[in-house]
Tab-separated table of C-alpha atoms in Angstrom:
chain	number	residue	atom	x	y	z
A	1	MET	CA	35.304	63.609	83.717
A	2	VAL	CA	39.052	63.969	83.141
A	3	VAL	CA	41.229	60.895	83.709
A	4	GLU	CA	44.946	60.131	83.363
A	5	VAL	CA	45.633	57.609	80.584
A	6	GLU	CA	48.802	55.851	79.503
A	7	ILE	CA	50.059	57.436	76.291
A	8	SER	CA	51.096	54.031	74.974
A	9	SER	CA	47.430	52.914	75.012
A	10	LEU	CA	46.319	55.663	72.602
A	11	SER	CA	46.034	55.502	68.809
A	12	THR	CA	46.660	58.351	66.366
A	13	ALA	CA	45.076	56.570	63.381
A	14	ASP	CA	42.207	57.975	61.301
A	15	SER	CA	43.035	61.623	61.956
A	16	PRO	CA	41.569	64.280	59.634
A	17	ARG	CA	45.048	65.875	59.717
A	18	THR	CA	46.655	63.838	56.929
A	19	SER	CA	50.076	65.486	57.245
A	20	GLY	CA	50.433	64.478	60.893
A	21	ALA	CA	51.662	66.701	63.706
A	22	ASP	CA	53.510	69.941	62.982
A	23	PRO	CA	56.949	69.797	64.725
A	24	GLU	CA	57.123	73.550	65.392
A	25	HIS	CA	53.674	73.591	66.967
A	26	VAL	CA	54.588	70.576	69.113
A	27	GLU	CA	57.722	72.345	70.374
A	28	ALA	CA	55.729	75.508	71.125
A	29	LEU	CA	53.235	73.514	73.200
A	30	ALA	CA	55.988	71.613	74.990
A	31	ALA	CA	57.478	74.940	76.091
A	32	VAL	CA	54.228	76.093	77.702
A	33	GLN	CA	54.566	76.056	81.493
A	34	ALA	CA	50.835	75.919	82.311
A	35	PRO	CA	48.969	72.588	82.082
A	36	LEU	CA	47.497	71.992	78.612
A	37	PRO	CA	43.782	71.166	78.199
A	38	PRO	CA	42.828	67.474	78.233
A	39	ILE	CA	42.756	65.700	74.883
A	40	ILE	CA	39.575	63.997	73.620
A	41	VAL	CA	39.681	60.237	72.979
A	42	HIS	CA	37.141	57.866	71.416
A	43	ARG	CA	36.593	55.390	74.230
A	44	SER	CA	35.764	52.285	72.175
A	45	THR	CA	38.780	52.595	69.837
A	46	MET	CA	41.141	54.693	72.035
A	47	ARG	CA	41.787	56.871	68.972
A	48	ILE	CA	42.622	60.526	69.547
A	49	ILE	CA	39.802	62.793	68.388
A	50	ASP	CA	41.367	66.113	69.389
A	51	GLY	CA	44.822	66.753	70.827
A	52	LEU	CA	47.457	65.121	68.616
A	53	HIS	CA	49.854	68.046	69.118
A	54	ARG	CA	49.289	68.017	72.888
A	55	LEU	CA	50.033	64.290	72.894
A	56	ARG	CA	53.322	64.817	71.009
A	57	ALA	CA	54.186	67.691	73.352
A	58	ALA	CA	53.626	65.421	76.369
A	59	GLU	CA	55.877	62.791	74.806
A	60	LEU	CA	58.524	65.451	74.140
A	61	ARG	CA	58.406	66.387	77.814
A	62	GLY	CA	58.976	62.735	78.730
A	63	HIS	CA	55.513	62.124	80.203
A	64	SER	CA	54.038	58.634	80.155
A	65	LYS	CA	50.446	59.714	80.896
A	66	ILE	CA	48.139	62.463	79.639
A	67	ALA	CA	44.819	63.968	80.751
A	68	VAL	CA	41.913	62.628	78.698
A	69	ARG	CA	38.203	63.241	78.237
A	70	PHE	CA	36.383	60.281	76.658
A	71	PHE	CA	33.809	60.456	73.854
A	72	ASP	CA	31.302	57.578	73.723
A	73	GLY	CA	29.637	58.095	70.320
A	74	ASP	CA	30.100	55.964	67.206
A	75	GLU	CA	33.120	56.224	64.896
A	76	ALA	CA	31.360	58.435	62.326
A	77	ASP	CA	30.398	60.968	64.987
A	78	ALA	CA	33.891	60.747	66.475
A	79	PHE	CA	35.338	61.801	63.115
A	80	VAL	CA	32.883	64.708	62.883
A	81	LEU	CA	33.935	65.860	66.346
A	82	ALA	CA	37.598	65.561	65.340
A	83	VAL	CA	37.064	67.790	62.315
A	84	GLU	CA	34.957	70.319	64.211
A	85	SER	CA	37.493	70.511	67.040
A	86	ASN	CA	40.397	71.059	64.676
A	87	ILE	CA	38.874	74.085	62.957
A	88	THR	CA	37.849	75.952	66.115
A	89	HIS	CA	41.129	76.050	68.046
A	90	GLY	CA	44.777	75.111	67.904
A	91	LEU	CA	46.486	74.567	64.562
A	92	PRO	CA	43.680	74.600	61.946
A	93	LEU	CA	43.250	71.908	59.331
A	94	THR	CA	44.434	72.717	55.831
A	95	THR	CA	41.850	73.450	53.149
A	96	ALA	CA	42.646	70.133	51.485
A	97	ASP	CA	42.044	68.282	54.774
A	98	ARG	CA	38.751	70.099	55.253
A	99	LYS	CA	37.556	69.167	51.779
A	100	ARG	CA	38.531	65.519	52.305
A	101	ALA	CA	36.709	65.572	55.634
A	102	ALA	CA	33.608	67.044	53.986
A	103	GLY	CA	33.544	64.195	51.462
A	104	ARG	CA	33.739	61.651	54.253
A	105	ILE	CA	31.004	63.357	56.307
A	106	ILE	CA	28.739	63.513	53.229
A	107	ALA	CA	29.109	59.746	52.979
A	108	SER	CA	28.531	59.085	56.705
A	109	HIS	CA	25.858	61.777	57.272
A	110	PRO	CA	24.074	62.190	53.891
A	111	GLN	CA	21.016	63.592	55.662
A	112	TRP	CA	22.961	66.688	56.778
A	113	SER	CA	22.488	69.830	54.709
A	114	ASP	CA	25.359	71.528	52.895
A	115	ARG	CA	25.301	74.355	55.451
A	116	MET	CA	25.411	71.884	58.339
A	117	ILE	CA	28.490	70.153	56.920
A	118	ALA	CA	30.054	73.522	56.060
A	119	SER	CA	29.694	74.640	59.692
A	120	VAL	CA	31.563	71.522	60.834
A	121	THR	CA	34.344	71.552	58.248
A	122	GLY	CA	34.918	75.295	57.957
A	123	ILE	CA	34.421	75.521	54.185
A	124	ALA	CA	31.728	77.273	52.162
A	125	PRO	CA	28.310	75.587	51.644
A	126	GLY	CA	28.797	75.929	47.895
A	127	THR	CA	32.037	73.973	48.143
A	128	VAL	CA	30.228	71.253	50.095
A	129	ALA	CA	27.562	71.123	47.382
A	130	GLU	CA	30.253	70.666	44.720
A	131	ILE	CA	31.878	67.872	46.727
A	132	ARG	CA	28.479	66.215	47.247
A	133	GLY	CA	27.892	66.329	43.500
A	134	ARG	CA	31.184	64.506	42.891
A	135	THR	CA	30.677	61.985	45.691
A	136	PRO	CA	29.219	58.610	44.539
A	137	GLY	CA	25.683	58.457	45.917
A	138	GLY	CA	26.052	61.922	47.429
A	139	PRO	CA	23.236	63.837	45.726
A	140	VAL	CA	20.723	61.015	45.463
A	141	ALA	CA	17.765	59.633	47.350
A	142	GLU	CA	17.391	61.975	50.337
A	143	VAL	CA	13.874	63.362	50.613
A	144	SER	CA	14.930	65.849	53.288
A	145	ARG	CA	18.042	67.084	55.068
A	146	ILE	CA	18.833	68.350	58.543
A	147	GLY	CA	19.857	71.998	58.574
A	148	GLN	CA	22.357	73.808	60.758
A	149	ASP	CA	19.478	74.892	63.025
A	150	GLY	CA	18.402	71.272	63.524
A	151	ARG	CA	15.275	71.580	61.387
A	152	VAL	CA	14.406	69.033	58.707
A	153	ARG	CA	13.819	70.524	55.266
A	154	PRO	CA	12.971	68.815	51.954
A	155	VAL	CA	15.606	68.563	49.247
A	156	ASN	CA	12.824	69.004	46.688
A	157	GLY	CA	10.451	71.702	47.932
A	158	ALA	CA	7.973	70.998	45.129
A	159	GLU	CA	6.939	67.641	46.599
A	160	GLY	CA	6.453	69.223	50.037
A	161	ARG	CA	4.249	71.942	48.526
A	162	ARG	CA	2.131	69.389	46.688
A	163	ARG	CA	1.684	67.373	49.879
A	164	ALA	CA	0.766	70.525	51.816
A	165	SER	CA	-1.846	71.516	49.229
A	166	GLU	CA	-3.436	68.066	49.504
A	167	LEU	CA	-3.554	68.281	53.305
A	168	ILE	CA	-5.035	71.788	53.261
A	169	ALA	CA	-7.678	70.775	50.714
A	170	ALA	CA	-8.641	67.693	52.736
A	171	ASN	CA	-8.660	69.456	56.120
A	172	PRO	CA	-8.661	73.285	55.993
A	173	GLY	CA	-8.731	73.450	59.794
A	174	LEU	CA	-5.179	72.144	60.238
A	175	SER	CA	-2.710	74.684	61.622
A	176	LEU	CA	0.336	75.827	59.675
A	177	ARG	CA	2.647	73.844	61.961
A	178	GLN	CA	0.571	70.663	61.673
A	179	VAL	CA	0.743	70.799	57.891
A	180	ALA	CA	4.424	71.759	58.010
A	181	ARG	CA	5.300	68.709	60.115
A	182	ALA	CA	3.315	66.361	57.894
A	183	ALA	CA	4.749	67.761	54.646
A	184	SER	CA	8.312	68.317	55.973
A	185	ILE	CA	8.349	71.984	54.970
A	186	SER	CA	8.455	75.222	56.952
A	187	PRO	CA	5.265	76.819	58.349
A	188	GLU	CA	5.961	79.896	56.226
A	189	THR	CA	6.016	77.746	53.080
A	190	VAL	CA	2.684	76.260	54.159
A	191	ARG	CA	1.348	79.792	54.570
A	192	ASP	CA	2.437	80.617	51.025
A	193	VAL	CA	0.809	77.437	49.685
A	194	ARG	CA	-2.451	78.234	51.499
A	195	ASN	CA	-2.492	81.829	50.239
A	196	ARG	CA	-1.864	80.642	46.679
A	197	MET	CA	-4.751	78.209	46.970
A	198	LEU	CA	-7.040	80.961	48.301
A	199	ARG	CA	-6.137	83.068	45.268
A	200	GLY	CA	-6.787	80.142	42.945
A	201	GLU	CA	-3.103	79.845	41.990
A	202	ASP	CA	-0.830	76.826	41.619
A	203	PRO	CA	0.790	75.897	44.970
A	204	LEU	CA	4.137	75.782	43.158
A	205	PRO	CA	5.638	79.205	42.362
A	206	GLN	CA	6.339	79.694	38.687
A	207	PRO	CA	9.927	80.380	37.531
A	208	ARG	CA	10.646	84.055	37.148
A	209	ARG	CA	10.810	85.357	33.613
A	210	LYS	CA	14.215	85.904	32.051
A	211	GLN	CA	15.316	88.848	30.004
A	212	ALA	CA	16.837	88.456	26.562
A	213	ASN	CA	20.357	88.578	28.022
A	214	GLY	CA	19.551	85.649	30.310
A	215	GLU	CA	19.311	87.685	33.547
A	216	ARG	CA	16.273	87.256	35.744
A	217	SER	CA	13.872	90.170	35.843
A	218	VAL	CA	13.299	90.769	39.547
A	219	VAL	CA	12.896	94.538	39.920
A	220	PRO	CA	11.257	97.242	37.840
A	221	ARG	CA	13.620	98.999	35.441
A	222	SER	CA	11.908	102.357	34.905
A	223	ASN	CA	12.502	105.911	36.106
A	224	PHE	CA	9.739	106.407	38.681
A	225	GLY	CA	6.920	106.193	36.152
A	226	PRO	CA	4.076	103.629	36.140
A	227	VAL	CA	5.579	100.140	35.950
A	228	ALA	CA	4.305	96.618	35.529
A	229	VAL	CA	3.885	94.588	38.692
A	230	PRO	CA	7.077	92.516	39.148
A	231	ASP	CA	7.126	88.786	39.816
A	232	ARG	CA	7.186	87.599	43.431
A	233	THR	CA	10.673	88.403	44.689
A	234	SER	CA	13.028	87.381	47.457
A	235	VAL	CA	13.567	89.479	50.587
A	236	GLN	CA	16.811	90.840	49.135
A	237	ASP	CA	15.064	91.796	45.903
A	238	ARG	CA	12.219	93.517	47.762
A	239	ALA	CA	14.761	95.442	49.805
A	240	ALA	CA	16.448	96.547	46.573
A	241	VAL	CA	13.120	97.769	45.200
A	242	VAL	CA	12.417	99.743	48.392
A	243	GLU	CA	15.881	101.301	48.249
A	244	ARG	CA	15.158	102.395	44.692
A	245	LEU	CA	11.835	103.919	45.757
A	246	LYS	CA	13.639	105.860	48.493
A	247	ALA	CA	15.483	107.725	45.760
A	248	ASP	CA	12.219	108.983	44.258
A	249	PRO	CA	11.753	112.672	45.243
A	250	ALA	CA	7.964	112.305	45.020
A	251	LEU	CA	8.134	109.916	47.972
A	252	ARG	CA	11.138	111.251	49.884
A	253	PHE	CA	9.890	114.817	50.227
A	254	SER	CA	6.304	114.242	51.363
A	255	ASP	CA	4.931	113.042	54.694
A	256	THR	CA	2.685	110.421	53.095
A	257	GLY	CA	5.542	109.235	50.876
A	258	ARG	CA	7.857	108.774	53.837
A	259	THR	CA	5.115	106.925	55.721
A	260	LEU	CA	4.684	104.571	52.766
A	261	LEU	CA	8.444	103.957	52.581
A	262	ARG	CA	8.582	103.148	56.302
A	263	LEU	CA	5.734	100.634	55.947
A	264	LEU	CA	7.339	99.007	52.914
A	265	THR	CA	10.699	98.809	54.703
A	266	ILE	CA	9.081	96.814	57.514
A	267	HIS	CA	8.019	94.168	55.008
A	268	THR	CA	11.578	93.501	53.840
A	269	THR	CA	12.053	91.417	56.980
A	270	SER	CA	13.573	88.009	56.155
A	271	MET	CA	11.787	84.726	56.887
A	272	GLU	CA	14.516	83.849	59.391
A	273	GLU	CA	13.737	87.020	61.357
A	274	LEU	CA	10.008	86.297	61.148
A	275	ASP	CA	10.604	82.767	62.443
A	276	LYS	CA	12.343	84.283	65.477
A	277	LEU	CA	9.348	86.546	66.062
A	278	ILE	CA	6.960	83.599	65.749
A	279	GLU	CA	8.929	81.586	68.330
A	280	LYS	CA	8.688	84.496	70.810
A	281	VAL	CA	4.908	84.990	70.516
A	282	PRO	CA	3.414	83.920	73.903
A	283	PRO	CA	0.879	81.086	73.477
A	284	HIS	CA	-1.902	83.101	75.148
A	285	CYS	CA	-1.406	85.888	72.567
A	286	GLY	CA	-1.066	83.625	69.540
A	287	GLY	CA	-4.699	83.842	68.446
A	288	ILE	CA	-4.805	87.626	68.671
A	289	VAL	CA	-1.475	88.051	66.887
A	290	SER	CA	-2.522	85.656	64.121
A	291	HIS	CA	-5.819	87.496	63.677
A	292	LEU	CA	-4.139	90.897	63.524
A	293	ALA	CA	-1.539	89.603	61.062
A	294	SER	CA	-4.322	88.247	58.829
A	295	GLU	CA	-6.155	91.574	59.047
A	296	CYS	CA	-2.974	93.440	58.093
A	297	ALA	CA	-2.424	91.055	55.194
A	298	GLY	CA	-5.964	91.691	54.008
A	299	THR	CA	-5.481	95.442	54.273
A	300	TRP	CA	-2.285	95.271	52.215
A	301	ALA	CA	-3.989	93.042	49.641
A	302	GLU	CA	-6.774	95.631	49.264
A	303	PHE	CA	-4.159	98.395	49.109
A	304	ALA	CA	-2.308	96.531	46.336
A	305	LEU	CA	-5.485	96.043	44.298
A	306	ARG	CA	-6.449	99.703	44.586
A	307	VAL	CA	-2.955	100.869	43.607
A	308	GLN	CA	-2.996	98.551	40.592
A	309	ARG	CA	-6.421	99.912	39.623
A	310	LYS	CA	-5.148	103.469	39.882
A	311	VAL	CA	-2.089	102.625	37.750
A	312	ALA	CA	-4.335	101.072	35.111
A	313	GLU	CA	-6.629	104.118	35.089
A	314	THR	CA	-3.800	106.651	34.759
A	315	ALA	CA	-1.500	104.726	32.409
């Protein structure tokens, strides 16, 4: 609801814009003939959340009232809304203001992930992480954080994996999502933990080996000959390996080679894309899809073993 409010009753304190209103922008708004959008005001404090320049423009025009929409959240959330509003339209906040705002939001919302705060303040997640590291109490204590997608994820994935392995061992019949909720990790991480346990491996992935120059060894470095099996890689690394294989004439110029490349390309799908697919699986098809996926996984596992055996025999 939009209401008319006396300008004299409003406060401009606690704005994320530390330099105040920009005179040129105020004059430009005052010259606009069409009505300006309502400003947003924190009801309990009457502080302006969004619309300082529109307020100054109204004063410049000689108005005593201005159109207002009220926000009824607490002061910490009002500040977050003020920052978010001032990076999406109008005169954007300076980089310095955004960094100061990020530090304040880290203090008021420590459970938010770096990406979540970055999306509000308009700075890079890495910059938020640096600010969190310098903020007293910033990097401590949280077991999990809320991501930009609203999901809760652990700060330390190792503890979540350990908890998941204990739950799976105690009750193998639990679904991936049941374990994920109890351990505060993603269902896909639970799947990885369960598969590692089935193979007799540690639920925690081992750090990838480093080369002598300190770089991580994530892809084979040979010229199309037999190579050692690489460590488990990220989606980006797998995609890089597939791209390298596509340059091999032995695969590119044969029907079976091209078929293999197409199948491998499919499995460079990111976990985010797979999560979207999982969400769209109709409940009445879930059992069939899960069974088929398990069968495909088993087929690929057998394929991998047979390829490794062939490499060992021919090396």
